[in-house]
Short mmCIF file of C-alpha atoms in Angstrom, two decimals:
data_model
loop_
_atom_site.label_atom_id
_atom_site.label_comp_id
_atom_site.label_asym_id
_atom_site.label_seq_id
_atom_site.Cartn_x
_atom_site.Cartn_y
_atom_site.Cartn_z
CA MET A 948 -13.55 110.65 141.77
CA VAL A 949 -12.27 114.07 143.49
CA CYS A 950 -9.91 112.10 145.85
CA LEU A 951 -8.51 109.97 143.39
CA SER A 952 -7.78 113.08 141.02
CA LEU A 953 -6.15 114.72 143.77
CA ARG A 954 -4.08 111.83 144.75
CA SER A 955 -2.93 111.24 141.27
CA ALA A 956 -2.01 114.92 140.77
CA LEU A 957 -0.04 114.83 144.12
CA ALA A 958 1.85 111.47 143.11
CA SER A 959 2.95 113.19 139.58
CA ALA A 960 3.98 116.39 141.29
CA PHE A 961 6.19 114.53 143.69
CA GLY A 962 7.44 112.26 140.79
CA ILE A 963 5.66 109.10 141.73
CA ALA A 964 4.82 106.62 139.12
CA ASN A 965 1.02 106.41 138.75
CA ARG A 966 -1.01 104.47 136.67
CA SER A 967 -4.22 106.56 136.52
CA SER A 968 -4.13 109.37 133.94
CA THR A 969 -4.38 113.35 134.83
CA LEU A 970 -7.90 113.59 133.35
CA GLY A 971 -9.56 114.70 136.70
CA VAL A 972 -6.92 116.67 138.03
CA ALA A 973 -7.81 119.99 139.46
CA PRO A 974 -6.86 122.79 137.10
CA GLN A 975 -4.74 124.60 139.64
CA LEU A 976 -2.31 121.55 139.94
CA GLN A 977 -2.08 121.13 136.26
CA HIS A 978 0.82 123.55 135.63
CA ILE A 979 2.87 121.93 138.39
CA ILE A 980 2.22 118.55 136.64
CA GLN A 981 3.52 120.04 133.46
CA SER A 982 6.68 121.37 134.88
CA THR A 983 7.66 118.19 136.59
CA ARG A 984 6.93 116.27 133.13
CA HIS A 985 9.42 118.69 131.67
CA HIS A 986 12.20 117.84 133.70
CA ARG A 987 11.46 114.13 133.62
CA PRO A 988 11.61 113.04 129.70
CA GLN A 989 11.14 109.24 130.23
CA ASP A 990 7.64 107.78 130.70
CA ALA A 991 6.23 107.42 134.02
CA ALA A 992 5.87 103.78 133.82
CA ALA A 993 9.66 103.18 132.39
CA ALA A 994 11.10 105.65 135.10
CA THR A 995 13.80 104.42 137.46
CA PHE A 996 13.23 103.67 141.04
CA SER A 997 14.64 106.71 142.12
CA THR A 998 12.11 109.20 143.48
CA SER A 999 14.46 111.98 143.87
CA SER A 1000 13.08 115.44 142.50
CA SER A 1001 14.82 117.30 139.84
CA THR A 1002 15.76 120.02 142.50
CA PHE A 1003 17.53 117.37 144.33
CA ALA A 1004 19.32 116.24 141.15
CA LYS A 1005 20.53 119.76 140.53
CA LYS A 1006 21.95 119.91 144.10
CA LYS A 1007 23.86 116.99 143.29
CA ALA A 1008 25.05 118.11 140.26
CA LEU A 1009 26.22 121.17 142.00
CA ILE A 1010 27.98 119.43 144.59
CA ARG A 1011 29.64 117.26 142.02
CA TYR A 1012 30.88 120.45 140.12
CA HIS A 1013 32.53 122.00 143.25
CA LEU A 1014 34.09 118.60 144.14
CA TYR A 1015 35.77 118.49 140.62
CA HIS A 1016 39.60 119.64 140.93
CA PRO A 1017 41.60 119.99 137.86
CA THR A 1018 44.45 117.28 137.39
CA THR A 1019 47.08 119.74 138.26
CA LEU A 1020 45.77 119.33 141.75
CA THR A 1021 44.95 115.71 142.05
CA PRO A 1022 46.37 113.32 143.08
CA ARG A 1023 48.75 114.91 145.71
CA PRO A 1024 51.36 112.44 146.33
CA LEU A 1025 53.23 112.67 149.54
CA ARG A 1026 56.94 112.37 148.82
CA PHE A 1027 59.56 112.27 151.53
CA SER A 1028 63.31 112.68 151.41
CA ARG A 1029 65.19 109.93 153.09
CA ASN A 1030 65.83 112.11 156.32
CA ARG A 1031 62.34 113.27 156.39
CA ALA A 1032 60.98 109.49 155.87
CA LEU A 1033 63.31 108.63 158.94
CA ARG A 1034 61.86 111.44 161.05
CA HIS A 1035 58.28 110.26 160.17
CA TRP A 1036 59.09 106.82 161.19
CA THR A 1037 60.48 108.16 164.42
CA ILE A 1038 57.61 110.39 165.20
CA HIS A 1039 55.27 107.62 164.39
CA ARG A 1040 57.02 105.02 166.90
CA ALA A 1041 57.20 107.72 169.55
CA TRP A 1042 53.54 108.58 169.12
CA ASN A 1043 52.72 104.78 169.39
CA LEU A 1044 54.91 104.40 172.59
CA TYR A 1045 53.32 107.33 174.07
CA ARG A 1046 49.77 105.98 173.41
CA MET A 1047 50.58 102.77 174.70
CA LYS A 1048 52.22 104.26 178.09
CA VAL A 1049 48.88 106.16 178.34
CA LYS A 1050 46.47 103.09 177.67
CA ARG A 1051 48.68 100.97 180.16
CA ARG A 1052 48.31 103.68 182.85
CA ARG A 1053 44.61 103.81 182.24
CA GLU A 1054 44.48 100.07 182.33
CA LEU A 1055 46.55 99.80 185.49
CA GLU A 1056 44.53 102.43 187.33
CA LEU A 1057 41.09 100.53 186.46
CA GLU A 1058 42.71 97.37 187.71
CA ARG A 1059 43.66 98.98 191.18
CA GLN A 1060 40.11 100.36 191.24
CA TYR A 1061 38.63 96.83 190.59
CA ASN A 1062 40.92 95.29 193.27
CA ALA A 1063 40.14 97.79 195.79
CA MET A 1064 36.25 97.28 195.24
CA ALA A 1065 36.79 93.37 195.30
CA ALA A 1066 38.84 93.46 198.20
CA ALA A 1067 36.27 95.58 200.17
CA ASN A 1068 33.34 93.23 199.07
CA GLU A 1069 35.24 90.30 200.15
CA GLU A 1070 35.83 91.93 203.66
CA LEU A 1071 32.22 92.69 203.87
CA ARG A 1072 31.34 89.07 203.01
CA VAL A 1073 33.33 87.34 205.73
CA GLY A 1074 34.71 90.13 207.88
CA ALA A 1075 32.06 92.17 208.78
CA GLY A 1076 30.86 89.93 211.68
CA ASP A 1077 27.39 89.83 210.64
CA GLY A 1078 26.98 86.65 208.79
CA GLY A 1079 27.35 88.34 205.43
CA LYS A 1080 24.00 90.09 205.76
CA LEU A 1081 25.20 93.68 204.75
CA PHE A 1082 27.13 92.02 201.94
CA ARG A 1083 23.74 90.35 200.66
CA LYS A 1084 22.04 93.74 200.90
CA ALA A 1085 24.89 95.40 199.18
CA GLN A 1086 24.92 93.23 196.17
CA MET A 1087 21.26 93.70 195.45
CA LYS A 1088 20.61 95.47 191.94
CA ILE A 1089 17.34 96.66 192.49
CA GLY A 1090 16.76 99.98 190.61
CA THR A 1091 20.08 99.90 188.74
CA TRP A 1092 18.39 99.77 185.36
CA SER A 1093 15.42 101.61 186.35
CA ILE A 1094 14.87 105.45 185.37
CA PRO A 1095 15.31 108.36 187.88
CA GLU A 1096 11.75 109.08 188.07
CA ARG A 1097 11.22 105.54 189.84
CA GLY A 1098 14.15 106.07 191.95
CA GLY A 1099 17.08 104.41 190.06
CA GLY A 1100 18.93 104.47 186.95
CA VAL A 1101 21.37 107.35 186.03
CA PRO A 1102 20.40 110.86 186.51
CA ILE A 1103 20.44 113.24 183.55
CA GLU A 1104 22.80 115.49 185.49
CA TYR A 1105 25.57 113.04 184.91
CA ALA A 1106 25.33 113.60 181.09
CA ARG A 1107 27.27 116.98 181.60
CA GLY A 1108 29.91 116.85 178.81
CA GLN A 1109 33.54 118.41 179.55
CA VAL A 1110 34.32 121.42 177.60
CA GLU A 1111 37.89 122.78 176.76
CA TRP A 1112 36.99 126.33 177.89
CA VAL A 1113 34.74 127.92 180.57
CA GLY A 1114 33.42 131.37 179.89
CA THR A 1115 33.32 134.54 182.21
CA VAL A 1116 29.83 136.00 180.93
CA ALA A 1117 26.90 133.97 181.28
CA GLY A 1118 25.28 133.44 177.81
CA GLY A 1119 21.89 134.97 177.42
CA VAL A 1120 21.02 136.52 180.75
CA GLY A 1121 24.61 138.33 181.22
CA GLY A 1122 26.29 138.56 184.56
CA PRO A 1123 29.08 136.15 185.61
CA ALA A 1124 29.16 132.67 184.48
CA LYS A 1125 28.04 129.93 186.72
CA ILE A 1126 30.36 127.24 186.42
CA TRP A 1127 29.21 125.30 189.59
CA ASP A 1128 25.74 125.78 191.12
CA HIS A 1129 27.05 126.34 195.05
CA GLU A 1130 23.56 127.51 195.92
CA TRP A 1131 21.62 124.57 194.88
CA LYS A 1132 19.05 123.64 197.73
CA ARG A 1133 17.14 120.35 198.27
CA ALA A 1134 13.48 121.12 197.71
CA MET B 329 15.68 41.91 206.11
CA ALA B 330 18.88 41.63 207.83
CA PRO B 331 20.67 44.62 206.27
CA LYS B 332 17.66 46.85 206.84
CA SER B 333 17.46 45.81 210.55
CA ARG B 334 21.12 46.41 210.92
CA GLY B 335 20.69 49.76 209.64
CA THR B 336 18.00 51.04 211.67
CA ALA B 337 19.90 49.53 214.77
CA LEU B 338 22.74 51.48 213.76
CA LEU B 339 20.89 54.80 213.21
CA PHE B 340 19.21 54.01 216.62
CA ASP B 341 22.73 53.46 218.18
CA ALA B 342 23.99 56.94 216.94
CA PHE B 343 20.92 58.57 218.02
CA THR B 344 21.38 57.20 221.67
CA THR B 345 25.01 58.04 221.72
CA ALA B 346 24.43 61.47 220.64
CA GLN B 347 21.77 61.98 223.29
CA THR B 348 23.71 60.39 226.01
CA THR B 349 27.36 61.55 225.12
CA VAL B 350 26.60 65.34 224.44
CA GLU B 351 28.04 67.40 227.32
CA SER B 352 28.32 70.73 225.67
CA PRO B 353 26.74 71.99 222.26
CA PRO B 354 28.96 72.95 219.51
CA ILE B 355 30.69 76.38 219.78
CA SER B 356 28.89 77.63 216.67
CA ASN B 357 25.44 77.31 218.48
CA LEU B 358 26.54 79.67 221.27
CA SER B 359 25.77 83.13 221.32
CA PRO B 360 29.05 85.20 221.74
CA ASN B 361 27.47 87.06 224.78
CA GLU B 362 27.32 84.46 227.00
CA PRO B 363 30.37 84.85 229.35
CA GLY B 364 32.52 81.86 229.43
CA ALA B 365 30.60 79.89 226.73
CA SER B 366 33.28 80.30 224.07
CA PRO B 367 36.89 79.40 224.85
CA ALA B 368 38.37 82.54 222.94
CA PRO B 369 36.72 85.97 222.82
CA GLN B 370 35.16 87.00 219.44
CA PRO B 371 36.68 89.93 217.96
CA ARG B 372 34.18 92.81 218.37
CA ILE B 373 33.76 94.56 215.02
CA VAL B 374 32.16 97.91 214.24
CA VAL B 375 31.10 98.40 210.80
CA LYS B 376 30.83 101.98 209.42
CA ALA B 377 29.75 103.29 206.15
CA GLY B 378 31.93 106.09 204.64
CA VAL B 379 30.90 108.26 201.73
CA VAL B 380 33.47 109.14 198.90
CA VAL B 381 31.72 112.01 197.21
CA SER B 382 33.54 113.17 194.15
CA ARG B 383 33.10 115.98 191.68
CA PRO B 384 33.72 114.87 188.11
CA PRO B 385 36.10 116.95 186.00
CA LEU B 386 34.31 119.62 184.32
CA ILE B 387 36.81 120.45 181.42
CA THR B 388 38.86 118.24 179.23
CA PRO B 389 42.23 117.23 180.89
CA ASP B 390 45.40 119.57 179.76
CA PRO B 391 46.97 118.21 176.83
CA HIS B 392 50.48 116.78 177.03
CA PRO B 393 53.07 118.95 174.91
CA PHE B 394 53.61 115.72 172.81
CA ASP B 395 49.83 115.45 171.90
CA THR B 396 49.66 119.24 170.80
CA ALA B 397 52.92 118.82 168.51
CA PHE B 398 51.82 115.53 167.16
CA TYR B 399 48.47 116.84 166.22
CA LEU B 400 49.85 119.97 164.29
CA TYR B 401 52.17 117.55 162.73
CA GLN B 402 49.37 115.22 161.31
CA LYS B 403 47.27 118.38 160.42
CA ARG B 404 49.76 119.66 158.02
CA LEU B 405 50.30 116.15 156.73
CA ASN B 406 46.65 116.01 155.99
CA GLU B 407 46.89 119.53 154.34
CA ARG B 408 49.61 118.15 152.10
CA LEU B 409 47.23 115.23 150.85
CA VAL B 410 43.64 116.13 150.72
CA LEU B 411 41.82 118.09 147.96
CA PRO B 412 41.74 121.94 148.17
CA PHE B 413 38.96 123.86 150.16
CA THR B 414 35.89 124.41 147.75
CA GLN B 415 35.32 128.16 148.83
CA TYR B 416 32.62 128.85 146.09
CA PHE B 417 30.50 125.75 147.15
CA HIS B 418 30.37 127.40 150.82
CA TYR B 419 30.59 131.06 150.14
CA LYS B 420 28.61 132.56 147.24
CA ARG B 421 30.51 134.84 144.95
CA GLY B 422 30.06 138.74 145.61
CA THR B 423 28.54 138.22 148.59
CA PRO B 424 29.60 140.27 152.10
CA ALA B 425 30.50 136.84 153.54
CA PHE B 426 32.57 135.87 150.80
CA GLU B 427 34.53 139.14 150.80
CA HIS B 428 35.21 138.73 154.62
CA TRP B 429 36.31 135.13 154.06
CA ARG B 430 38.45 136.21 151.25
CA THR B 431 40.01 139.21 153.08
CA LYS B 432 40.91 137.04 156.24
CA ARG B 433 42.07 134.21 154.05
CA ARG B 434 44.65 136.54 152.61
CA GLU B 435 45.78 137.66 156.08
CA ARG B 436 46.53 134.05 156.90
CA GLY B 437 48.68 133.46 153.97
CA GLY B 438 46.08 131.94 151.62
CA ILE B 439 45.14 128.85 153.61
CA ALA B 440 41.77 127.93 154.74
CA ALA B 441 42.37 126.28 157.86
CA ARG B 442 42.93 128.56 160.93
CA ASP B 443 44.69 125.82 162.97
CA LEU B 444 47.73 125.11 160.93
CA GLY B 445 49.89 128.33 161.78
CA LYS B 446 51.92 129.89 158.79
CA TYR B 447 51.97 126.88 156.37
CA ASN B 448 50.68 126.79 152.87
CA ALA B 449 50.76 123.32 151.18
CA TYR B 450 50.46 124.76 147.72
CA THR B 451 53.64 126.52 147.21
CA LYS B 452 57.35 125.56 146.48
CA GLU B 453 57.90 125.42 150.07
CA SER B 454 55.10 123.06 150.90
CA TRP B 455 58.05 120.26 151.76
CA ASN B 456 58.84 122.49 154.79
CA ASP B 457 55.80 121.33 157.03
CA GLU B 458 57.60 120.73 160.27
CA VAL B 459 57.62 123.35 163.02
CA LEU B 460 60.69 124.47 164.74
CA MET B 461 61.44 124.33 168.57
CA GLY B 462 59.78 126.92 170.58
CA ASP B 463 56.89 127.38 168.01
CA GLU B 464 53.53 128.35 169.49
CA SER B 465 51.37 127.71 166.42
CA ALA B 466 50.07 124.30 167.76
CA GLN B 467 49.15 125.64 171.26
CA PRO B 468 45.26 125.78 171.83
CA GLN B 469 45.24 129.12 173.39
CA LYS B 470 46.99 130.68 170.19
CA ILE B 471 44.24 129.27 168.04
CA VAL B 472 41.56 130.51 170.18
CA GLU B 473 43.35 134.00 170.23
CA GLN B 474 43.53 134.03 166.44
CA LEU B 475 39.83 132.96 166.06
CA VAL B 476 38.77 135.93 168.73
CA GLU B 477 40.84 138.46 166.73
CA GLU B 478 39.46 137.45 163.56
CA GLU B 479 35.68 137.96 165.04
CA GLY B 480 36.90 141.04 166.72
CA ARG B 481 34.36 141.10 169.64
CA GLY B 482 36.65 139.52 172.31
CA SER B 483 35.92 142.50 174.91
CA GLU B 484 32.16 141.98 174.87
CA PHE B 485 32.52 138.67 176.65
CA VAL B 486 34.72 139.92 179.62
CA GLY B 487 32.19 141.45 181.62
CA GLU B 488 33.15 142.93 185.19
CA ASP B 489 35.65 140.25 185.67
CA ALA B 490 39.13 142.06 185.78
CA GLY B 491 41.11 138.80 185.39
CA ALA B 492 39.49 137.95 182.17
CA ASP B 493 41.44 138.24 179.23
CA PRO B 494 39.80 140.09 176.20
CA LYS B 495 42.17 138.39 173.78
CA LEU B 496 40.50 134.92 174.62
CA ALA B 497 36.92 136.51 175.12
CA GLY B 498 36.89 135.59 178.64
CA LEU B 499 37.54 131.99 178.12
CA LYS B 500 39.70 130.47 180.75
CA ARG B 501 40.64 127.12 182.06
CA ALA B 502 41.63 128.27 185.84
CA THR B 503 39.04 130.17 187.74
CA GLU B 504 39.37 132.64 190.36
CA ALA B 505 39.12 129.77 192.81
CA ASP B 506 42.14 128.49 191.42
CA VAL B 507 44.07 131.74 191.93
CA ARG B 508 42.86 132.20 195.68
CA SER B 509 43.28 128.34 196.15
CA ASP B 510 39.99 128.11 198.00
CA GLU B 511 39.83 124.47 198.52
CA THR B 512 36.39 124.50 199.65
CA ASN B 513 35.24 125.96 196.32
CA LEU B 514 34.04 123.51 193.81
CA GLU B 515 35.13 125.78 191.03
CA ARG B 516 38.81 124.91 191.39
CA SER B 517 40.75 122.33 189.64
CA LEU B 518 38.30 122.03 186.96
CA GLY B 519 40.02 119.24 185.14
CA ARG B 520 40.58 117.04 188.00
CA THR B 521 38.22 114.81 190.16
CA LEU B 522 37.92 116.39 193.69
CA TYR B 523 36.94 114.38 196.71
CA LEU B 524 35.10 115.65 199.68
CA LEU B 525 37.36 115.23 202.95
CA VAL B 526 36.28 116.30 206.32
CA ARG B 527 38.33 116.77 209.74
CA PRO B 528 36.84 116.23 213.05
CA LYS B 529 37.39 118.46 215.95
CA SER B 530 40.27 117.63 217.68
CA GLN B 531 39.77 116.18 221.31
CA LYS B 532 42.15 118.42 223.37
CA GLU B 533 41.61 122.09 223.20
CA GLY B 534 44.19 124.26 221.67
CA VAL B 535 45.92 121.17 219.93
CA SER B 536 45.31 121.18 216.10
CA SER B 537 45.62 117.72 214.45
CA PRO B 538 46.49 118.59 210.83
CA THR B 539 46.51 114.92 209.49
CA SER B 540 43.33 113.76 210.75
CA TRP B 541 41.28 114.34 207.59
CA ARG B 542 39.06 111.45 206.40
CA PHE B 543 36.11 110.84 204.18
CA PRO B 544 32.80 111.27 205.93
CA SER B 545 31.73 107.99 207.74
CA GLY B 546 29.35 107.07 210.35
CA ASP B 547 28.02 103.88 212.01
CA VAL B 548 25.54 101.54 210.29
CA GLN B 549 22.17 101.29 212.10
CA GLU B 550 19.93 98.17 212.55
CA LYS B 551 18.10 97.05 209.11
CA GLU B 552 20.25 99.35 207.24
CA GLY B 553 22.08 98.60 204.39
CA LEU B 554 25.44 100.28 203.46
CA LYS B 555 23.89 102.74 200.77
CA GLU B 556 21.23 104.01 203.08
CA ALA B 557 23.61 104.25 205.75
CA ALA B 558 26.00 106.26 203.61
CA GLN B 559 23.30 108.60 202.40
CA ARG B 560 22.30 109.27 205.93
CA VAL B 561 25.67 109.85 207.19
CA LEU B 562 26.38 112.23 204.23
CA GLY B 563 23.11 114.21 205.25
CA SER B 564 24.07 114.48 208.82
CA SER B 565 27.45 115.26 208.34
CA CYS B 566 27.64 117.42 205.47
CA GLY B 567 24.18 118.82 204.92
CA VAL B 568 21.36 118.00 202.78
CA ASN B 569 22.09 120.58 199.97
CA MET B 570 23.99 118.52 197.90
CA ASN B 571 22.71 116.97 194.74
CA THR B 572 24.37 113.69 194.82
CA TRP B 573 24.01 110.30 193.29
CA PHE B 574 25.17 107.00 194.66
CA VAL B 575 26.66 104.88 191.94
CA ALA B 576 26.26 101.51 193.27
CA SER B 577 25.06 99.87 196.59
CA HIS B 578 28.12 98.10 197.14
CA PRO B 579 31.46 99.39 198.63
CA ILE B 580 34.44 100.58 196.25
CA GLY B 581 37.07 100.46 199.04
CA HIS B 582 37.60 99.95 202.87
CA CYS B 583 39.60 100.71 205.61
CA VAL B 584 40.52 98.62 208.66
CA GLU B 585 41.41 100.51 211.68
CA SER B 586 42.21 98.81 215.16
CA ALA B 587 40.66 100.53 218.26
CA SER B 588 44.06 101.18 219.99
CA GLU B 589 45.14 103.88 217.61
CA GLU B 590 41.55 105.22 217.21
CA GLN B 591 41.40 106.26 220.74
CA GLU B 592 43.18 109.45 220.20
CA SER B 593 41.34 110.98 217.39
CA LYS B 594 37.68 109.71 217.95
CA PRO B 595 35.02 111.38 220.14
CA THR B 596 34.33 109.11 222.96
CA ASP B 597 30.45 109.63 223.01
CA GLN B 598 30.20 107.82 219.81
CA ILE B 599 31.81 104.46 220.59
CA GLN B 600 33.29 103.13 223.66
CA SER B 601 36.87 102.15 222.23
CA SER B 602 37.54 99.95 225.02
CA ASP B 603 35.30 97.07 224.10
CA VAL B 604 35.86 97.30 220.32
CA ASP B 605 38.68 95.50 218.67
CA SER B 606 38.52 96.89 215.16
CA GLU B 607 36.73 99.21 213.00
CA LYS B 608 35.80 98.60 209.35
CA THR B 609 34.70 101.58 207.16
CA PHE B 610 33.34 100.63 203.78
CA PHE B 611 33.42 103.44 201.25
CA MET B 612 30.46 104.11 199.14
CA LYS B 613 30.92 105.93 195.78
CA ALA B 614 28.81 108.89 195.10
CA ARG B 615 28.93 111.94 192.49
CA ILE B 616 27.88 115.34 193.12
CA PHE B 617 26.31 117.55 190.41
CA ALA B 618 25.30 120.67 192.20
CA GLY B 619 25.16 122.14 195.79
CA GLN B 620 27.78 122.64 198.55
CA ALA B 621 28.65 120.86 201.63
CA ASP B 622 27.84 122.61 204.88
CA VAL B 623 29.27 121.34 208.21
CA LYS B 624 27.69 123.84 210.19
CA ASP B 625 24.81 121.65 211.91
CA ASN B 626 26.58 118.32 211.76
CA THR B 627 26.19 115.76 214.34
CA HIS B 628 29.43 113.87 213.53
CA GLY B 629 31.73 116.59 215.50
CA LEU B 630 33.18 117.81 212.11
CA GLU B 631 35.22 121.22 212.05
CA GLU B 632 35.55 121.79 208.41
CA PHE B 633 35.46 120.35 204.70
CA LYS B 634 37.77 120.46 201.80
CA TRP B 635 37.37 119.30 198.04
CA LEU B 636 40.74 117.88 197.15
CA SER B 637 42.43 115.85 194.24
CA LYS B 638 44.14 112.74 194.68
CA GLU B 639 47.54 114.08 195.18
CA GLU B 640 46.29 116.60 197.68
CA VAL B 641 44.23 114.12 199.68
CA GLU B 642 47.64 112.27 200.01
CA LYS B 643 49.22 115.28 201.67
CA HIS B 644 46.10 115.72 204.02
CA VAL B 645 45.40 112.36 205.52
CA THR B 646 47.67 110.13 207.55
CA PRO B 647 49.98 107.44 205.74
CA GLU B 648 47.80 104.39 207.10
CA TYR B 649 44.65 105.90 205.98
CA TRP B 650 46.38 106.84 202.48
CA THR B 651 47.51 103.18 201.99
CA SER B 652 43.94 101.87 202.36
CA ILE B 653 42.22 104.51 200.36
CA LYS B 654 44.57 105.35 197.42
CA ASN B 655 43.70 102.55 195.29
CA MET B 656 40.19 103.40 195.06
CA LEU B 657 40.71 107.11 193.78
CA VAL B 658 41.38 108.24 190.45
CA GLU B 659 44.28 110.06 188.71
CA GLN B 660 42.76 112.43 186.58
#
């Protein structure tokens, strides 16, 4: 009975529709239930499926209030003069052309790399003079999809992201920043 | 019955003729070591494993001027279209943070964004959103300088370094190694992929061979794959104190050199050049994450090493070598 009453008290405190009454609720939880009832005028059984609490509803209202803008500011049409529209069109075309060239250059580079790799593997297969033994060994994918602890996969050091700037001072400890660890030693 | 007996007879005939008429076995069954067995001498090939150790770029590539100009253009167009910045949602009225924000916003000419330059999309002049020639408000360096100036703590992050700029809070894209153009340092050319190249000692004393730079390479031993050979060669030529990772076990490029042109540059104790027709080097791709190369105790007769980008590699190697390696190197 104690467990059931506690459960129902928590359920009503968090706004969950519950069939049982609040008769056996501990007295210290009564005021919580009363306060939540106050914010929720509907009956618990007829409540909507939403379980969001009243504080969250308040926050939502606050966000809506701040997102409201007077009609003098909305909508904001973008009007161009004739020459300005032509300039915009030119800039747009130039950008597309530029991006296309960058993309083409990258594609060609990848193609060159792929062709170099394919040529090397073909040479290894037929031209190494060992009947393709080295080629077969090189084509084995053992450990490619493994994890670094088992001696395969991609090491976590490869996840170093590129940044726009490097600093002069090391964060936290002070002293000069270490951009590259030249002093690394194999344990 | 008759067809079957004929078939066995034919088989037997074939067997007997094979037994009786064979004078010499086919050429493919002969071992090439037997002298005089094969009509033409087999080409003798030495397979070597090369290592292309590369340091990936650490900073983003330098933006093209068109990139920066176009991004500023689009940002200003966006400012003309979007709803205004909701300052009371982000700053509570009457707090020190709000006062700071409002002061700085006034100094910027009443605009919320810090990367638009002098442009307000809520005035009569809002149509004039295109910058003129020579305007610097799109430059990433200018934007960072404004941010640092607003914070007012730029000199705290300079440290002892005399070359660091307090206006940028010590942030930089070119390091000290770039200024010194120290080609053995890995903090150089942060936006580029750097490749490890080594130079063998010249055979004749006093004669420098400036164009004999190459990737570290060595012979493949018995029962060894190319990857294992490349790992061993890297350790024995440039030291073990490099945290490297071999991307694949198959080669990314190769280089074929005939023995005659190799005789000048190769040490004689490694290979007897006279009985080798061609030498094929297969390059394995590896990445370096930490550490530095060290040719002090190498067993390959190497003198020095350098970390070079693609254009610098072209200046250091021979034209024939460049032709065979250029396609496997990346631009950036």
